[in-house]
């Protein structure tokens, strides 16, 4: 018995020591892991080692990362959402408001998405000031994208899975992402991303900078910006006046700079013959459809437009995948490119399936979706956007014989984003570019390129909502402006005129909300002259808004080529002033005789039809005016051997 008790006591003593030791090791491990996996994820890492649900804060942005085999999901500004019923290779796009906040999405839910094949989940609630609605409404441009994409059933299979581009110890970096299908379709793009190897496939690339290096470069960029202002924050070094623009247009009409095709086709001959018919047709003295004073030459326009309707055929390239290609965005600040894309691709009168029948070739990409999809926020680097379009251009030039025949002179693009001139430089240099950012100092070619109206569309179902304004006799406000302080010019405008004169309603940003929005609209409907100063770039949606509400636009933007400059006489329905004339703004406006103002306001009402989108295109509307200017410039650019 004593011997048995001797065995039990040592066993109990050793057992207690063993339990204590194991407990101490477990507690130490948890404490150690808590430093590596903050916010209480240490225990989860022990219980669920296959899931790394880490949360990193970066200026209010929340990024959740999930690792599950070879698939990855990246979520920015996460919210609680329902992840059920997603098909394979889906792309989910959400807007997370204004950043930060609690994270209400679980690792289990994200894991379900990964198992169901969800390829990309993006939450982005932060929108650059460039995209804020300029009349004071606090517009979240990404919310517009969310709504549009949610409404389009064919979007979910548009894009393949997102590939990792920067790895640290096998984990997903919070840096750049790119679409595997996109980069594999345009191989040169792979030089901008890191190598990813999956079962049986690999992609050639050059390693990217680490997160630390990127942060360091961004810091250097901020420091550099502190010493040297950005281009959009300074007045232009050279100014091209509206009179000089008119002379440039006439000079280019007399002597085309377009390259002769390497071999002319029957389509070239048809366009060349159309030029002779336009110039030698009868003079129109009275036309019931068109108001002659708003045109440079209503006879030339009328004949050119009718020939376009009878002759023009357009081939729309099928190459390129959504969302950058073939996905029209019909709301928001850059809606013009989306409306044209939608109406062009659905048009049965102009579009042909056989490219051999085409006079013009349309490259249907969205500059807004290009920026949204590929630009790395705060990177201050847009090289990959330009490279992407370069790869696309090289793809269609290698696949088809048409681009190389004219170096792209019979190809055209329609892009409204401010960055489009940079993105299309060099590789699309000879194409006809319909651009909202029609800045002669940024490469816009008068007589070849087309100034595309930047129109803010609030309702895709009813783009004509709130159309019109008060008659001239009931407009008692001399001048009105309200909007954000984008760029260098608007603060100058407010410095001279804010709260200085009762006749000059010059305001800053208006508060958000429906009441403020209606107040803004009522001001434009009750004002004689609506001031349209440039923002960061020369273009502004306020020009078309003024026409929309029948208010005479006063354009203050050096080097800006007004929309449809090749056919419209802007002096018949607008006032164009130099930026240096801001101190004399009231004197200039009050010096305009009443008869002159009434003629301008009538011109605004008559030209209004040319700046309106319709769900079903109508003659002389914005869709047809854009297409006509592209056709018209091609007619006057073509050369034959």
CSV table of N, CA, C and O in Angstrom, one decimal, residues 215-270:
chain,number,residue,atom,x,y,z
A,215,UNK,N,5.3,53.4,-51.0
A,215,UNK,CA,5.1,54.5,-50.0
A,215,UNK,C,6.1,55.5,-50.0
A,215,UNK,O,5.9,56.7,-49.9
A,216,UNK,N,7.4,55.1,-50.1
A,216,UNK,CA,8.5,56.0,-50.1
A,216,UNK,C,8.4,56.9,-51.4
A,216,UNK,O,8.6,58.1,-51.3
A,217,UNK,N,8.1,56.3,-52.5
A,217,UNK,CA,8.0,57.1,-53.7
A,217,UNK,C,6.9,58.1,-53.7
A,217,UNK,O,7.0,59.2,-54.2
A,218,UNK,N,5.8,57.6,-53.0
A,218,UNK,CA,4.6,58.6,-52.9
A,218,UNK,C,5.0,59.7,-52.0
A,218,UNK,O,4.6,60.9,-52.2
A,219,UNK,N,5.8,59.4,-50.9
A,219,UNK,CA,6.2,60.5,-50.1
A,219,UNK,C,7.1,61.5,-50.8
A,219,UNK,O,7.0,62.7,-50.6
A,220,UNK,N,8.0,61.0,-51.6
A,220,UNK,CA,8.8,61.8,-52.4
A,220,UNK,C,8.0,62.7,-53.4
A,220,UNK,O,8.3,63.8,-53.7
A,221,UNK,N,7.0,62.0,-54.0
A,221,UNK,CA,6.1,62.8,-54.9
A,221,UNK,C,5.4,63.9,-54.2
A,221,UNK,O,5.3,65.0,-54.7
A,222,UNK,N,4.9,63.7,-53.0
A,222,UNK,CA,4.3,64.7,-52.2
A,222,UNK,C,5.2,65.8,-51.9
A,222,UNK,O,4.9,67.0,-52.0
A,223,UNK,N,6.5,65.5,-51.5
A,223,UNK,CA,7.5,66.5,-51.2
A,223,UNK,C,7.8,67.3,-52.5
A,223,UNK,O,8.0,68.5,-52.4
A,224,UNK,N,7.9,66.6,-53.6
A,224,UNK,CA,8.2,67.3,-54.9
A,224,UNK,C,7.0,68.2,-55.2
A,224,UNK,O,7.3,69.3,-55.7
A,225,UNK,N,5.8,67.8,-55.0
A,225,UNK,CA,4.6,68.7,-55.3
A,225,UNK,C,4.6,69.9,-54.4
A,225,UNK,O,4.1,70.9,-54.8
A,226,UNK,N,5.2,69.8,-53.2
A,226,UNK,CA,5.2,70.9,-52.4
A,226,UNK,C,6.1,72.0,-52.9
A,226,UNK,O,6.0,73.2,-52.7
A,227,UNK,N,7.2,71.6,-53.7
A,227,UNK,CA,8.1,72.6,-54.3
A,227,UNK,C,7.6,73.1,-55.6
A,227,UNK,O,7.8,74.2,-56.0
A,228,UNK,N,7.0,72.2,-56.4
A,228,UNK,CA,6.6,72.5,-57.8
A,228,UNK,C,5.1,72.2,-57.9
A,228,UNK,O,4.7,71.1,-57.7
A,229,UNK,N,4.3,73.2,-58.4
A,229,UNK,CA,2.9,73.0,-58.6
A,229,UNK,C,2.6,72.1,-59.8
A,229,UNK,O,3.4,72.1,-60.7
A,230,UNK,N,1.5,71.4,-59.7
A,230,UNK,CA,1.1,70.6,-60.8
A,230,UNK,C,0.6,71.5,-62.0
A,230,UNK,O,0.2,72.6,-61.8
A,231,UNK,N,0.5,70.9,-63.1
A,231,UNK,CA,0.2,71.6,-64.3
A,231,UNK,C,-1.2,72.2,-64.2
A,231,UNK,O,-1.5,73.4,-64.6
A,232,UNK,N,-2.2,71.5,-63.6
A,232,UNK,CA,-3.5,72.0,-63.5
A,232,UNK,C,-3.7,73.1,-62.5
A,232,UNK,O,-4.8,73.7,-62.4
A,233,UNK,N,-2.7,73.3,-61.7
A,233,UNK,CA,-2.7,74.4,-60.7
A,233,UNK,C,-2.1,75.7,-61.2
A,233,UNK,O,-2.0,76.7,-60.4
A,234,UNK,N,-1.7,75.7,-62.4
A,234,UNK,CA,-1.0,76.9,-62.9
A,234,UNK,C,-1.6,77.4,-64.2
A,234,UNK,O,-2.1,76.5,-65.0
A,235,UNK,N,-1.6,78.7,-64.5
A,235,UNK,CA,-2.1,79.1,-65.8
A,235,UNK,C,-1.3,78.6,-67.0
A,235,UNK,O,-0.1,78.3,-66.8
A,236,UNK,N,-1.8,78.4,-68.2
A,236,UNK,CA,-1.0,77.9,-69.3
A,236,UNK,C,0.1,78.8,-69.7
A,236,UNK,O,-0.1,80.0,-69.6
A,237,UNK,N,1.2,78.3,-70.2
A,237,UNK,CA,2.3,79.1,-70.6
A,237,UNK,C,2.0,79.8,-71.9
A,237,UNK,O,2.5,80.9,-72.2
A,238,UNK,N,1.2,79.2,-72.8
A,238,UNK,CA,0.7,79.8,-74.0
A,238,UNK,C,-0.8,79.8,-74.1
A,238,UNK,O,-1.4,78.9,-73.6
A,239,UNK,N,-1.3,80.8,-74.8
A,239,UNK,CA,-2.8,80.9,-75.0
A,239,UNK,C,-3.1,81.0,-76.4
A,239,UNK,O,-2.6,81.9,-77.1
A,240,UNK,N,-4.0,80.2,-76.9
A,240,UNK,CA,-4.6,80.2,-78.2
A,240,UNK,C,-6.0,80.8,-78.2
A,240,UNK,O,-6.9,80.2,-77.6
A,241,UNK,N,-6.1,82.0,-78.7
A,241,UNK,CA,-7.4,82.6,-78.6
A,241,UNK,C,-8.4,82.0,-79.6
A,241,UNK,O,-8.1,81.2,-80.5
A,242,UNK,N,-9.7,82.3,-79.4
A,242,UNK,CA,-10.7,81.7,-80.3
A,242,UNK,C,-10.5,82.2,-81.7
A,242,UNK,O,-10.8,81.4,-82.7
A,243,UNK,N,-10.1,83.4,-81.9
A,243,UNK,CA,-9.8,83.8,-83.3
A,243,UNK,C,-8.7,83.0,-83.9
A,243,UNK,O,-8.7,82.7,-85.1
A,244,UNK,N,-7.6,82.7,-83.2
A,244,UNK,CA,-6.5,81.9,-83.7
A,244,UNK,C,-7.0,80.5,-84.0
A,244,UNK,O,-6.6,79.9,-85.0
A,245,UNK,N,-7.9,80.0,-83.2
A,245,UNK,CA,-8.5,78.6,-83.4
A,245,UNK,C,-9.2,78.6,-84.8
A,245,UNK,O,-9.2,77.7,-85.5
A,246,UNK,N,-10.0,79.7,-85.0
A,246,UNK,CA,-10.7,79.8,-86.3
A,246,UNK,C,-9.7,79.8,-87.5
A,246,UNK,O,-10.0,79.1,-88.5
A,247,UNK,N,-8.6,80.5,-87.4
A,247,UNK,CA,-7.6,80.5,-88.4
A,247,UNK,C,-7.0,79.2,-88.6
A,247,UNK,O,-6.7,78.7,-89.8
A,248,UNK,N,-6.7,78.5,-87.5
A,248,UNK,CA,-6.1,77.1,-87.6
A,248,UNK,C,-7.1,76.2,-88.3
A,248,UNK,O,-6.7,75.4,-89.2
A,249,UNK,N,-8.4,76.3,-88.0
A,249,UNK,CA,-9.4,75.4,-88.7
A,249,UNK,C,-9.4,75.7,-90.2
A,249,UNK,O,-9.4,74.7,-91.0
A,250,UNK,N,-9.5,76.9,-90.6
A,250,UNK,CA,-9.5,77.3,-92.0
A,250,UNK,C,-8.2,76.8,-92.7
A,250,UNK,O,-8.3,76.3,-93.8
A,251,UNK,N,-7.1,76.9,-92.1
A,251,UNK,CA,-5.8,76.5,-92.7
A,251,UNK,C,-5.8,75.0,-92.9
A,251,UNK,O,-5.4,74.5,-93.9
A,252,UNK,N,-6.3,74.3,-91.9
A,252,UNK,CA,-6.3,72.8,-92.0
A,252,UNK,C,-7.3,72.3,-93.0
A,252,UNK,O,-7.2,71.3,-93.6
A,253,UNK,N,-8.4,73.1,-93.2
A,253,UNK,CA,-9.4,72.7,-94.2
A,253,UNK,C,-8.8,72.9,-95.6
A,253,UNK,O,-9.1,72.1,-96.5
A,254,UNK,N,-7.9,73.8,-95.8
A,254,UNK,CA,-7.3,74.0,-97.1
A,254,UNK,C,-6.2,73.1,-97.4
A,254,UNK,O,-6.0,72.7,-98.5
A,255,UNK,N,-5.5,72.7,-96.3
A,255,UNK,CA,-4.4,71.8,-96.5
A,255,UNK,C,-4.4,70.7,-95.5
A,255,UNK,O,-4.1,70.9,-94.3
A,256,UNK,N,-4.8,69.5,-95.9
A,256,UNK,CA,-4.9,68.4,-95.0
A,256,UNK,C,-3.5,67.8,-94.6
A,256,UNK,O,-2.6,67.8,-95.4
A,257,UNK,N,-3.4,67.4,-93.3
A,257,UNK,CA,-2.1,66.8,-92.9
A,257,UNK,C,-2.2,65.3,-92.7
A,257,UNK,O,-1.3,64.7,-92.3
A,258,UNK,N,-3.4,64.8,-93.1
A,258,UNK,CA,-3.5,63.3,-93.0
A,258,UNK,C,-2.6,62.5,-93.9
A,258,UNK,O,-2.3,63.0,-95.0
A,259,UNK,N,-2.2,61.4,-93.5
A,259,UNK,CA,-1.3,60.5,-94.3
A,259,UNK,C,-2.1,59.9,-95.4
A,259,UNK,O,-3.3,59.4,-95.2
A,260,UNK,N,-1.6,59.8,-96.6
A,260,UNK,CA,-2.2,59.1,-97.7
A,260,UNK,C,-2.2,57.6,-97.3
A,260,UNK,O,-1.2,57.1,-96.9
A,261,UNK,N,-3.3,56.9,-97.6
A,261,UNK,CA,-3.3,55.5,-97.4
A,261,UNK,C,-2.3,54.7,-98.2
A,261,UNK,O,-2.0,55.2,-99.3
A,262,UNK,N,-1.8,53.7,-97.7
A,262,UNK,CA,-0.8,52.9,-98.4
A,262,UNK,C,-1.3,52.3,-99.7
A,262,UNK,O,-0.6,52.1,-100.7
A,263,UNK,N,-2.6,52.0,-99.7
A,263,UNK,CA,-3.3,51.7,-100.9
A,263,UNK,C,-4.8,52.1,-100.7
A,263,UNK,O,-5.4,51.8,-99.7
A,264,UNK,N,-5.3,53.0,-101.6
A,264,UNK,CA,-6.6,53.5,-101.5
A,264,UNK,C,-7.6,52.4,-101.8
A,264,UNK,O,-7.4,51.6,-102.7
A,265,UNK,N,-8.8,52.5,-101.1
A,265,UNK,CA,-9.9,51.6,-101.3
A,265,UNK,C,-11.1,52.3,-101.9
A,265,UNK,O,-11.1,53.5,-102.0
A,266,UNK,N,-12.1,51.5,-102.3
A,266,UNK,CA,-13.3,52.1,-102.8
A,266,UNK,C,-14.0,53.0,-101.8
A,266,UNK,O,-14.6,54.0,-102.1
A,267,UNK,N,-13.8,52.7,-100.5
A,267,UNK,CA,-14.4,53.5,-99.4
A,267,UNK,C,-13.7,54.9,-99.3
A,267,UNK,O,-14.3,55.9,-99.1
A,268,UNK,N,-12.4,54.9,-99.5
A,268,UNK,CA,-11.6,56.2,-99.6
A,268,UNK,C,-12.2,57.0,-100.7
A,268,UNK,O,-12.3,58.2,-100.6
A,269,UNK,N,-12.4,56.4,-101.8
A,269,UNK,CA,-12.8,57.2,-103.0
A,269,UNK,C,-14.2,57.7,-102.8
A,269,UNK,O,-14.6,58.8,-103.2
A,270,UNK,N,-15.1,57.0,-102.0
A,270,UNK,CA,-16.4,57.4,-101.7
A,270,UNK,C,-16.4,58.7,-100.8
A,270,UNK,O,-17.1,59.6,-101.0
